[in-house]
Coordinates of C-alpha atoms and ligand atoms in Angstrom, one line a residue:
X1 CA 17.9 -52.4 -7.7
X2 CA 15.6 -51.1 -10.5
X3 CA 15.6 -54.3 -12.5
X4 CA 13.0 -56.9 -13.4
X5 CA 14.0 -59.2 -10.6
X6 CA 11.4 -60.1 -8.0
X7 CA 12.5 -58.6 -4.7
X8 CA 11.6 -60.5 -1.6
X9 CA 11.8 -58.5 1.6
X10 CA 11.8 -60.7 4.7
X11 CA 10.9 -59.5 8.2
X12 CA 11.8 -62.1 10.8
X13 CA 10.5 -61.9 14.4
X14 CA 13.3 -61.4 16.9
X15 CA 13.2 -64.9 18.5
X16 CA 15.3 -67.8 17.5
X17 CA 12.4 -70.1 16.8
X18 CA 11.0 -67.6 14.3
X19 CA 14.3 -66.1 12.9
X20 CA 16.1 -69.4 12.2
X21 CA 13.4 -70.7 9.7
X22 CA 13.1 -67.3 8.2
X23 CA 16.8 -67.1 7.5
X24 CA 16.5 -70.5 5.9
X25 CA 13.8 -69.2 3.6
X26 CA 16.0 -66.2 2.7
X27 CA 18.8 -68.6 1.7
X28 CA 16.4 -70.6 -0.4
X29 CA 14.9 -67.6 -2.2
X30 CA 18.3 -66.1 -2.8
X31 CA 19.6 -69.3 -4.4
X32 CA 16.9 -69.1 -7.1
X33 CA 17.6 -67.1 -10.3
X34 CA 15.6 -63.9 -11.0
X35 CA 15.2 -63.0 -7.3
X36 CA 16.7 -60.5 -5.0
X37 CA 16.4 -61.0 -1.2
X38 CA 16.6 -58.4 1.6
X39 CA 16.4 -59.2 5.3
X40 CA 15.2 -56.5 7.7
X41 CA 17.2 -57.0 10.9
X42 CA 18.1 -55.1 14.0
X43 CA 21.8 -54.5 14.6
X44 CA 22.4 -57.2 17.2
X45 CA 20.4 -59.8 15.3
X46 CA 22.3 -58.8 12.2
X47 CA 25.6 -59.5 14.0
X48 CA 24.3 -63.0 15.1
X49 CA 23.5 -64.1 11.5
X50 CA 26.5 -62.5 9.7
X51 CA 28.4 -65.9 9.5
X52 CA 25.4 -67.5 7.9
X53 CA 24.9 -64.7 5.5
X54 CA 28.5 -64.7 4.4
X55 CA 28.5 -68.4 3.9
X56 CA 25.4 -68.1 1.8
X57 CA 27.1 -65.4 -0.3
X58 CA 30.1 -67.7 -0.8
X59 CA 27.7 -70.3 -2.2
X60 CA 26.3 -67.8 -4.6
X61 CA 23.1 -66.9 -2.7
X62 CA 23.6 -63.3 -1.7
X63 CA 21.3 -61.8 0.9
X64 CA 21.1 -58.0 1.4
X65 CA 20.4 -56.6 4.9
X66 CA 18.8 -53.4 5.9
X67 CA 19.0 -52.5 9.6
X68 CA 16.1 -51.4 11.8
X69 CA 16.5 -49.6 15.1
X70 CA 14.8 -51.7 17.7
X71 CA 12.9 -49.4 20.2
X72 CA 13.7 -51.4 23.3
X73 CA 14.0 -48.4 25.7
X74 CA 11.0 -46.7 24.2
X75 CA 9.0 -49.8 25.1
X76 CA 10.3 -50.0 28.6
X77 CA 12.9 -52.7 28.0
X78 CA 16.6 -52.7 28.9
X79 CA 18.8 -51.1 26.2
X80 CA 20.2 -53.7 23.7
X81 CA 17.3 -56.1 24.4
X82 CA 16.7 -57.0 20.7
X83 CA 15.8 -60.6 21.0
X84 CA 13.4 -62.5 23.1
X85 CA 16.2 -64.6 24.5
X86 CA 17.8 -61.4 25.9
X87 CA 14.7 -60.6 28.0
X88 CA 15.6 -60.4 31.7
X89 CA 12.2 -62.0 32.5
X90 CA 9.6 -63.9 30.4
X91 CA 6.9 -61.6 31.8
X92 CA 8.3 -58.8 29.6
X93 CA 7.2 -60.6 26.5
X94 CA 4.2 -58.4 25.8
X95 CA 6.4 -55.3 26.0
X96 CA 8.8 -57.0 23.6
X97 CA 5.9 -57.7 21.1
X98 CA 4.8 -54.1 21.5
X99 CA 8.4 -52.8 20.7
X100 CA 8.5 -55.1 17.6
X101 CA 5.2 -53.6 16.4
X102 CA 6.6 -50.1 16.7
X103 CA 8.8 -50.8 13.7
X104 CA 6.0 -50.0 11.2
X105 CA 7.2 -46.6 9.9
X106 CA 10.8 -47.8 9.6
X107 CA 9.7 -50.8 7.6
X108 CA 7.4 -48.7 5.4
X109 CA 10.2 -46.2 4.6
X110 CA 12.7 -49.0 3.7
X111 CA 10.1 -50.7 1.5
X112 CA 9.4 -47.4 -0.3
X113 CA 13.1 -47.0 -1.0
X114 CA 13.4 -50.5 -2.3
X115 CA 10.4 -50.1 -4.6
X116 CA 11.9 -47.0 -6.2
X117 CA 11.9 -46.5 -9.2
X118 CA 10.0 -49.7 -10.3
X119 CA 10.9 -52.8 -8.4
X120 CA 8.4 -55.6 -7.8
X121 CA 8.5 -56.2 -4.1
X122 CA 6.9 -58.8 -1.9
X123 CA 6.9 -58.6 1.9
X124 CA 7.3 -61.9 3.7
X125 CA 6.5 -61.0 7.3
X126 CA 6.5 -63.2 10.4
X127 CA 3.1 -63.8 12.0
X128 CA 4.2 -61.6 15.0
X129 CA 4.0 -58.4 13.0
X130 CA 0.4 -57.2 13.2
X131 CA 1.3 -54.0 11.2
X132 CA 2.5 -55.9 8.2
X133 CA -1.1 -55.9 6.7
X134 CA -1.4 -52.2 6.8
X135 CA 2.1 -51.6 5.3
X136 CA 1.4 -53.9 2.3
X137 CA -2.0 -52.4 1.7
X138 CA -0.6 -48.9 1.7
X139 CA 2.2 -49.7 -0.6
X140 CA 0.2 -52.0 -2.8
X141 CA 2.5 -55.0 -2.6
X142 CA 1.8 -58.6 -1.9
X143 CA 2.3 -59.8 1.7
X144 CA 3.1 -63.4 2.7
X145 CA 2.4 -64.5 6.2
X146 CA 5.0 -66.8 7.7
X147 CA 3.2 -69.0 10.1
X148 CA 5.8 -70.5 12.4
X149 CA 3.5 -73.2 13.6
X150 CA 2.3 -76.4 11.8
X151 CA -1.0 -76.8 10.0
X152 CA -2.4 -79.2 12.7
X153 CA -1.9 -76.6 15.5
X154 CA -3.2 -73.8 13.3
X155 CA -6.3 -75.8 12.4
X156 CA -7.0 -76.6 16.0
X157 CA -6.7 -72.9 16.9
X158 CA -8.9 -71.9 14.0
X159 CA -11.7 -74.3 15.1
X160 CA -11.5 -73.4 18.8
X161 CA -11.7 -69.7 17.9
X162 CA -14.3 -69.7 15.3
X163 CA -16.5 -72.8 15.4
X164 CA -18.1 -72.4 18.9
X165 CA -17.7 -71.2 22.4
X166 CA -16.4 -74.5 23.3
X167 CA -14.2 -73.2 26.1
X168 CA -17.2 -71.7 27.8
X169 CA -18.7 -75.2 28.2
X170 CA -15.8 -76.8 30.0
X171 CA -16.0 -76.6 33.8
X172 CA -12.4 -77.0 34.8
X173 CA -8.9 -76.2 33.5
X174 CA -8.0 -79.9 33.2
X175 CA -11.3 -81.2 31.7
X176 CA -10.9 -82.6 28.2
X177 CA -13.1 -81.3 25.3
X178 CA -13.2 -82.3 21.6
X179 CA -12.1 -79.7 19.1
X180 CA -15.1 -79.2 16.8
X181 CA -14.6 -79.4 13.1
X182 CA -11.5 -81.5 13.0
X183 CA -11.2 -84.3 10.5
X184 CA -11.1 -86.8 13.4
X185 CA -11.5 -86.7 17.2
X186 CA -9.0 -84.5 18.9
X187 CA -9.2 -83.6 22.6
X188 CA -7.5 -81.0 24.6
X189 CA -7.8 -79.4 28.1
X190 CA -8.4 -75.7 28.5
X191 CA -5.0 -75.4 30.2
X192 CA -3.3 -76.8 27.1
X193 CA -5.0 -74.6 24.5
X194 CA -4.7 -71.4 26.4
X195 CA -1.0 -72.1 26.2
X196 CA -1.3 -70.4 22.8
X197 CA -0.5 -67.1 24.6
X198 CA 0.4 -68.3 28.0
X199 CA -1.7 -65.6 29.6
X200 CA -4.3 -66.3 32.3
X201 CA -8.0 -66.2 31.2
X202 CA -9.6 -66.8 27.9
X203 CA -10.2 -63.2 26.9
X204 CA -6.6 -62.0 26.3
X205 CA -5.8 -65.3 24.6
X206 CA -8.8 -65.1 22.3
X207 CA -8.1 -61.4 21.4
X208 CA -4.4 -62.0 20.6
X209 CA -5.2 -65.1 18.5
X210 CA -8.0 -63.4 16.7
X211 CA -5.7 -60.6 15.7
X212 CA -3.1 -63.0 14.5
X213 CA -5.5 -65.1 12.5
X214 CA -7.1 -61.9 11.0
X215 CA -3.7 -60.8 9.9
X216 CA -3.3 -64.2 8.2
X217 CA -6.7 -63.9 6.4
X218 CA -5.7 -60.8 4.5
X219 CA -2.3 -62.0 3.4
X220 CA -1.8 -63.2 -0.2
X221 CA -0.8 -66.6 1.1
X222 CA 0.9 -68.5 3.9
X223 CA 4.2 -70.2 4.2
X224 CA 4.5 -73.2 6.6
X225 CA 7.6 -75.0 7.6
X226 CA 6.1 -78.4 7.1
X227 CA 5.8 -80.9 4.3
X228 CA 3.0 -82.7 2.5
X229 CA 3.8 -86.3 3.6
X230 CA 3.8 -85.2 7.2
X231 CA 0.4 -83.6 7.5
X232 CA -1.3 -83.4 4.1
X233 CA -4.7 -84.1 5.8
X234 CA -4.3 -80.9 7.9
X235 CA -2.8 -78.9 5.1
X236 CA -5.9 -79.6 2.9
X237 CA -8.3 -78.9 5.7
X238 CA -6.5 -75.7 6.5
X239 CA -6.6 -74.5 2.9
X240 CA -10.3 -75.3 2.8
X241 CA -11.5 -73.7 6.0
X242 CA -9.3 -70.6 5.8
X243 CA -9.5 -70.2 2.0
X244 CA -5.8 -69.6 2.0
X245 CA -3.0 -70.3 -0.5
X246 CA -0.5 -72.4 1.4
X247 CA 3.0 -73.3 0.5
X248 CA 4.5 -76.0 2.7
X249 CA 8.2 -75.8 2.1
X250 CA 9.8 -77.7 4.9
X251 CA 11.7 -79.1 6.6
X252 CA 13.7 -76.0 6.1
X253 CA 16.7 -77.3 8.1
X254 CA 17.1 -80.1 5.5
X255 CA 17.7 -77.9 2.4
X256 CA 21.2 -77.1 3.4
X257 CA 22.8 -80.5 2.8
X258 CA 25.9 -79.7 4.7
X259 CA 24.3 -78.4 7.8
X260 CA 23.8 -81.8 9.6
X261 CA 27.5 -82.9 9.1
X262 CA 29.5 -79.7 9.0
X263 CA 30.5 -78.6 12.5
X264 CA 31.6 -75.2 11.3
X265 CA 28.2 -74.1 10.2
X266 CA 26.5 -71.8 12.7
X267 CA 22.7 -71.8 12.9
X268 CA 21.0 -69.3 15.2
X269 CA 24.0 -68.6 17.4
X270 CA 27.6 -69.5 17.9
X271 CA 27.6 -72.7 20.0
X272 CA 28.7 -72.5 23.6
X273 CA 30.6 -75.7 23.1
X274 CA 33.2 -76.7 20.6
X275 CA 31.0 -78.6 18.1
X276 CA 33.8 -80.9 17.1
X277 CA 34.5 -81.8 20.8
X278 CA 30.8 -82.4 21.3
X279 CA 30.5 -84.7 18.3
X280 CA 33.7 -86.5 19.3
X281 CA 32.1 -87.2 22.7
X282 CA 29.1 -88.6 20.8
X283 CA 31.5 -90.8 18.7
X284 CA 32.4 -92.6 21.9
X285 CA 28.9 -94.0 22.3
X286 CA 27.2 -96.8 20.4
X287 CA 24.5 -96.3 17.8
X288 CA 21.2 -94.9 19.1
X289 CA 22.2 -94.9 22.8
X290 CA 22.4 -91.2 23.7
X291 CA 19.5 -89.1 24.8
X292 CA 19.7 -85.4 23.7
X293 CA 17.7 -83.0 25.9
X294 CA 17.0 -79.4 25.0
X295 CA 14.0 -77.2 25.7
X296 CA 14.5 -74.7 22.9
X297 CA 15.9 -71.3 22.7
X298 CA 13.8 -69.9 25.4
X299 CA 12.4 -71.9 28.3
X300 CA 11.0 -70.7 31.6
X301 CA 11.4 -73.7 33.9
X302 CA 12.5 -72.9 37.4
X303 CA 15.9 -73.9 38.6
X304 CA 14.3 -76.6 40.9
X305 CA 12.4 -78.0 37.9
X306 CA 15.6 -78.1 35.8
X307 CA 17.4 -80.0 38.5
X308 CA 14.6 -82.6 38.5
X309 CA 15.0 -82.9 34.7
X310 CA 18.8 -83.4 35.2
X311 CA 18.3 -86.0 38.0
X312 CA 15.9 -87.9 35.7
X313 CA 18.4 -88.0 32.9
X314 CA 21.0 -89.3 35.3
X315 CA 18.7 -91.9 36.8
X316 CA 17.8 -93.2 33.3
X317 CA 21.3 -94.7 33.2
X318 CA 21.7 -93.5 29.6
X319 CA 24.4 -91.3 28.2
X320 CA 23.0 -87.9 27.7
X321 CA 23.6 -84.4 26.4
X322 CA 21.6 -81.8 28.3
X323 CA 21.4 -78.3 26.9
X324 CA 20.8 -76.5 30.2
X325 CA 20.5 -73.1 28.4
X326 CA 21.3 -69.7 29.8
X327 CA 18.2 -67.9 30.9
X328 CA 19.8 -65.1 32.9
X329 CA 22.6 -64.7 35.4
X330 CA 20.4 -65.2 38.6
X331 CA 18.7 -68.2 37.2
X332 CA 22.1 -69.7 36.3
X333 CA 23.4 -69.0 39.8
X334 CA 20.5 -70.6 41.5
X335 CA 20.6 -73.7 39.3
X336 CA 24.4 -74.0 39.9
X337 CA 23.8 -73.7 43.7
X338 CA 21.2 -76.4 43.6
X339 CA 23.4 -78.6 41.5
X340 CA 26.4 -78.1 43.9
X341 CA 24.3 -78.9 46.9
X342 CA 23.2 -82.1 45.2
X343 CA 26.7 -82.9 43.9
X344 CA 25.1 -83.3 40.5
X345 CA 27.7 -81.9 38.0
X346 CA 30.5 -83.6 39.9
X347 CA 28.8 -87.0 39.8
X348 CA 27.9 -86.7 36.1
X349 CA 31.3 -85.5 35.2
X350 CA 33.1 -88.4 37.0
X351 CA 30.7 -90.9 35.6
X352 CA 31.5 -89.4 32.1
X353 CA 28.0 -90.2 31.1
X354 CA 26.6 -86.7 30.7
X355 CA 27.6 -83.6 28.8
X356 CA 26.0 -80.4 30.0
X357 CA 25.8 -77.4 27.7
X358 CA 25.3 -74.1 29.5
X359 CA 24.2 -72.0 26.5
X360 CA 23.7 -72.7 22.8
X361 CA 24.1 -76.2 21.3
X362 CA 24.7 -77.1 17.6
X363 CA 21.3 -78.9 17.7
X364 CA 20.9 -80.1 14.1
X365 CA 24.4 -81.5 14.1
X366 CA 23.9 -83.3 17.4
X367 CA 20.5 -84.8 16.3
X368 CA 22.2 -86.1 13.1
X369 CA 24.8 -88.0 14.9
X370 CA 24.2 -91.7 14.8
X371 CA 24.8 -92.2 18.6
X372 CA 21.7 -90.1 19.4
X373 CA 18.7 -92.4 19.9
X374 CA 16.2 -90.1 21.6
X375 CA 15.3 -86.4 21.9
X376 CA 13.8 -84.9 25.0
X377 CA 12.1 -81.8 23.6
X378 CA 9.9 -78.9 24.6
X379 CA 8.0 -79.5 21.3
X380 CA 8.8 -76.1 19.7
X381 CA 7.8 -76.7 16.1
X382 CA 11.3 -76.3 14.7
X383 CA 12.8 -78.7 17.2
X384 CA 10.0 -81.2 16.6
X385 CA 10.6 -81.1 12.9
X386 CA 14.3 -81.4 13.3
X387 CA 13.7 -84.5 15.4
X388 CA 11.5 -85.9 12.7
X389 CA 14.1 -85.1 10.0
X390 CA 16.8 -86.9 12.0
X391 CA 14.5 -89.9 12.5
X392 CA 14.7 -89.7 16.3
X393 CA 11.7 -90.5 18.6
X394 CA 11.0 -87.9 21.2
X395 CA 10.1 -87.5 24.9
X396 CA 7.7 -84.5 25.0
X397 CA 7.8 -81.7 27.6
X398 CA 5.7 -78.8 26.3
X399 CA 5.9 -75.5 28.1
X400 CA 3.7 -72.9 26.4
X401 CA 2.6 -71.4 23.0
X402 CA 1.8 -74.1 20.3
X403 CA 3.8 -76.7 22.1
X404 CA 0.9 -78.7 23.6
X405 CA -0.6 -79.0 20.1
X406 CA 2.8 -80.2 18.8
X407 CA 2.9 -82.8 21.7
X408 CA -0.5 -84.1 20.6
X409 CA 0.7 -84.3 17.0
X410 CA 3.9 -86.1 17.9
X411 CA 2.5 -88.6 20.4
X412 CA -1.1 -89.3 19.4
X413 CA -1.1 -88.7 15.6
X414 CA 2.4 -89.5 14.3
X415 CA 2.9 -91.9 17.3
X416 CA 6.6 -91.1 17.5
X417 CA 6.7 -89.7 21.1
X418 CA 6.3 -90.5 24.8
X419 CA 4.9 -87.8 27.1
X420 CA 6.8 -86.9 30.2
X421 CA 3.4 -85.9 31.7
X422 CA 3.1 -82.1 31.8
X423 CA -0.4 -80.9 32.6
X424 CA 0.0 -77.2 33.2
X425 CA 1.2 -74.5 30.8
X426 CA 4.2 -72.5 32.2
X427 CA 2.4 -69.2 32.4
X428 CA 4.8 -66.2 32.3
X429 CA 5.2 -64.7 35.7
X430 CA 3.7 -67.7 37.5
X431 CA 6.7 -70.0 37.2
X432 CA 7.6 -70.1 40.9
X433 CA 3.9 -70.7 41.9
X434 CA 3.7 -73.6 39.4
X435 CA 7.0 -74.9 40.7
X436 CA 8.0 -78.5 40.1
X437 CA 5.4 -80.3 37.8
X438 CA 7.5 -83.2 36.7
X439 CA 9.7 -85.2 39.1
X440 CA 13.0 -86.9 38.2
X441 CA 11.4 -90.3 38.4
X442 CA 8.8 -89.4 35.8
X443 CA 11.6 -88.2 33.5
X444 CA 13.5 -91.4 34.1
X445 CA 10.4 -93.5 33.3
X446 CA 9.7 -91.6 30.0
X447 CA 13.3 -91.8 28.9
X448 CA 13.5 -95.5 29.7
X449 CA 10.3 -96.2 27.8
X450 CA 11.6 -94.3 24.8
X451 CA 15.2 -95.6 24.8
X452 CA 14.6 -99.2 25.9
X453 CA 12.1 -99.4 23.1
X454 CA 9.1 -100.3 25.2
X455 CA 8.9 -103.6 23.4
X456 CA 7.0 -103.8 20.2
X457 CA 5.5 -100.3 20.7
X458 CA 9.0 -98.7 21.0
X459 CA 10.2 -100.5 17.9
X460 CA 7.2 -99.3 16.0
X461 CA 7.8 -95.8 17.2
X462 CA 11.4 -95.9 15.9
X463 CA 10.3 -97.4 12.6
X464 CA 7.6 -94.8 12.1
X465 CA 10.0 -91.9 12.7
X466 CA 12.6 -93.3 10.4
X467 CA 10.0 -93.6 7.7
X468 CA 9.0 -90.0 8.2
X469 CA 12.7 -88.9 8.0
X470 CA 13.0 -90.7 4.6
X471 CA 9.9 -88.8 3.4
X472 CA 11.3 -85.5 4.7
X473 CA 14.5 -86.2 2.8
X474 CA 12.5 -86.8 -0.4
X475 CA 10.4 -83.6 0.1
X476 CA 13.5 -81.4 -0.2
X477 CA 15.1 -83.3 -3.0
X478 CA 14.8 -82.3 -6.7
X479 CA 11.2 -83.0 -7.7
X480 CA 10.1 -83.4 -4.0
X481 CA 6.9 -81.7 -2.7
X482 CA 8.7 -78.9 -0.9
X483 CA 11.0 -78.1 -3.8
X484 CA 8.0 -77.9 -6.0
X485 CA 6.1 -75.6 -3.5
X486 CA 9.0 -73.2 -3.5
X487 CA 9.0 -73.0 -7.3
X488 CA 5.2 -72.5 -7.1
X489 CA 5.5 -69.9 -4.5
X490 CA 8.0 -67.8 -6.6
X491 CA 5.9 -68.2 -9.7
X492 CA 2.6 -67.3 -7.9
X493 CA 4.1 -64.1 -6.5
X494 CA 5.6 -63.2 -9.8
X495 CA 2.3 -63.6 -11.6
X496 CA 0.5 -61.7 -8.9
X497 CA 2.8 -58.7 -9.0
X498 CA 2.8 -58.7 -12.8
X499 CA -1.0 -58.6 -12.8
X500 CA -1.0 -55.8 -10.4
X501 CA 1.6 -53.8 -12.4
X502 CA -0.6 -54.3 -15.5
X503 CA -3.7 -53.2 -13.8
Ligands
UDP601 N1 18.4 -74.4 18.9 C1 19.7 -74.7 18.7 N2 20.5 -74.8 19.8 C2 20.0 -74.6 21.1 C3 18.7 -74.3 21.2 C4 17.9 -74.2 20.1 O1 20.2 -74.8 17.6 O2 20.8 -74.7 22.0 C5 17.6 -74.2 17.7 C6 16.8 -75.4 17.3 O3 17.5 -76.2 16.5 C7 15.6 -74.8 16.6 C8 15.4 -73.4 17.3 O4 16.6 -73.1 17.9 O5 15.8 -74.6 15.2 C9 14.3 -73.4 18.4 O6 13.1 -73.3 17.8 P1 11.8 -74.1 18.4 O7 10.7 -73.8 17.5 O8 12.1 -75.5 18.5 O9 11.6 -73.6 19.8 P2 11.6 -72.1 20.5 O10 13.0 -71.8 20.8 O11 11.1 -71.2 19.5 O12 10.8 -72.3 21.7

């Protein structure tokens, strides 16, 4: 590859919520002229995305892959555990991050090979790879930081970390405090903000966040999966306070025009249900009547809490699709036992009102179906943005990480969501102790409020999210803000590498 093409080397983190948008970025960059794109993937993650990559190639956007050996066993994880969703227990997440950060020398060697004899390379690395800064410095290539959160959440985290010792002034976990430095009043509880890392105590949380933000500070710039019309206030603030170059190029799920309506397209994983059957089931319901519930690619609710969720969906009287997920075999067994004792699946099946998906769902396709009128989400940023893109209001059920910030953004700022009422972060390893936080009746109430419209307020909520969906569509069209940012991004990197080569 010793030509004058600009070579983007992408390093996605091995978790669906990080890898899916990164693969979308790879597709976008590969579809532009004058670029070469290589993804660095571990063997099992490579297998997962092969169908997406071959479809991209057929469409003329070829993406190269170089494989990395994932040191699972070396880090004390079971062999073959190459993705967060394969972890036997969420408490192993720190070991997983440790393993991912053992990839430094492999990444360095591959990059050196790609740079030979005279190729302009740019490393686009996920926020989870702390070593990326050292690699790019050593090799003298630009590094782009892919921030998987939105600007609002990142800005809150920045201010909480740097502007004061605000967390030392709150007396209890559930006491609200105002985030200093924000463009307007924003309040959180300590419990919600420490969800950033889902670890007990501030010290660990602070250290991890400081490392991550420090890594961002030394990058050439930052890519966000967001768009101008959604959060330009926070994008500008973030640019100013962090002195960062920002390219907001989302919603990434909307660039592939076929994705929403082509059941054959696989995104993330092969669906556990026949997508066509699932959409046929949706066809049998009227416009905007179905609630779709999914807590992302990786949730840690207990089986008892999951049953409450299911009971609430049932009690709402609405047709629903519930992505139960597939955490691990024991979890599945205990949830099935609880359901059997309750007669849940039997009732739901005979009422023909609920569709349960034990595994992976074709989420974007489901959200795009006209029968879907509400989305019960864990507020992962990709899911939140997919809800916005589909113009669907949301019931919010945050678990950990940036999800409480996203809940605030959806409910209080965009005003397109209804809280289910979660107070505590689902700390890893403390799930059983936390137990049931939200009862079925609270789920029912939130779903009813969202789906029955809640009078004028509900109508306004629906109108607002539809307007945002229109704006999202415009952002990814020719001449739209996100299209322009992608062009800017490639141009900026090209100029930067040319300057470096000249120097
Ligand atoms: N997703 C999906 N099917 C599922 C579960 C998740 O397609 O059954 C996709 C979803 O559309 C989103 C991603 O997985 O693109 C999850 O990312 P998000 O940031 O919402 O949450 P995370 O899984 O990282 O907590």
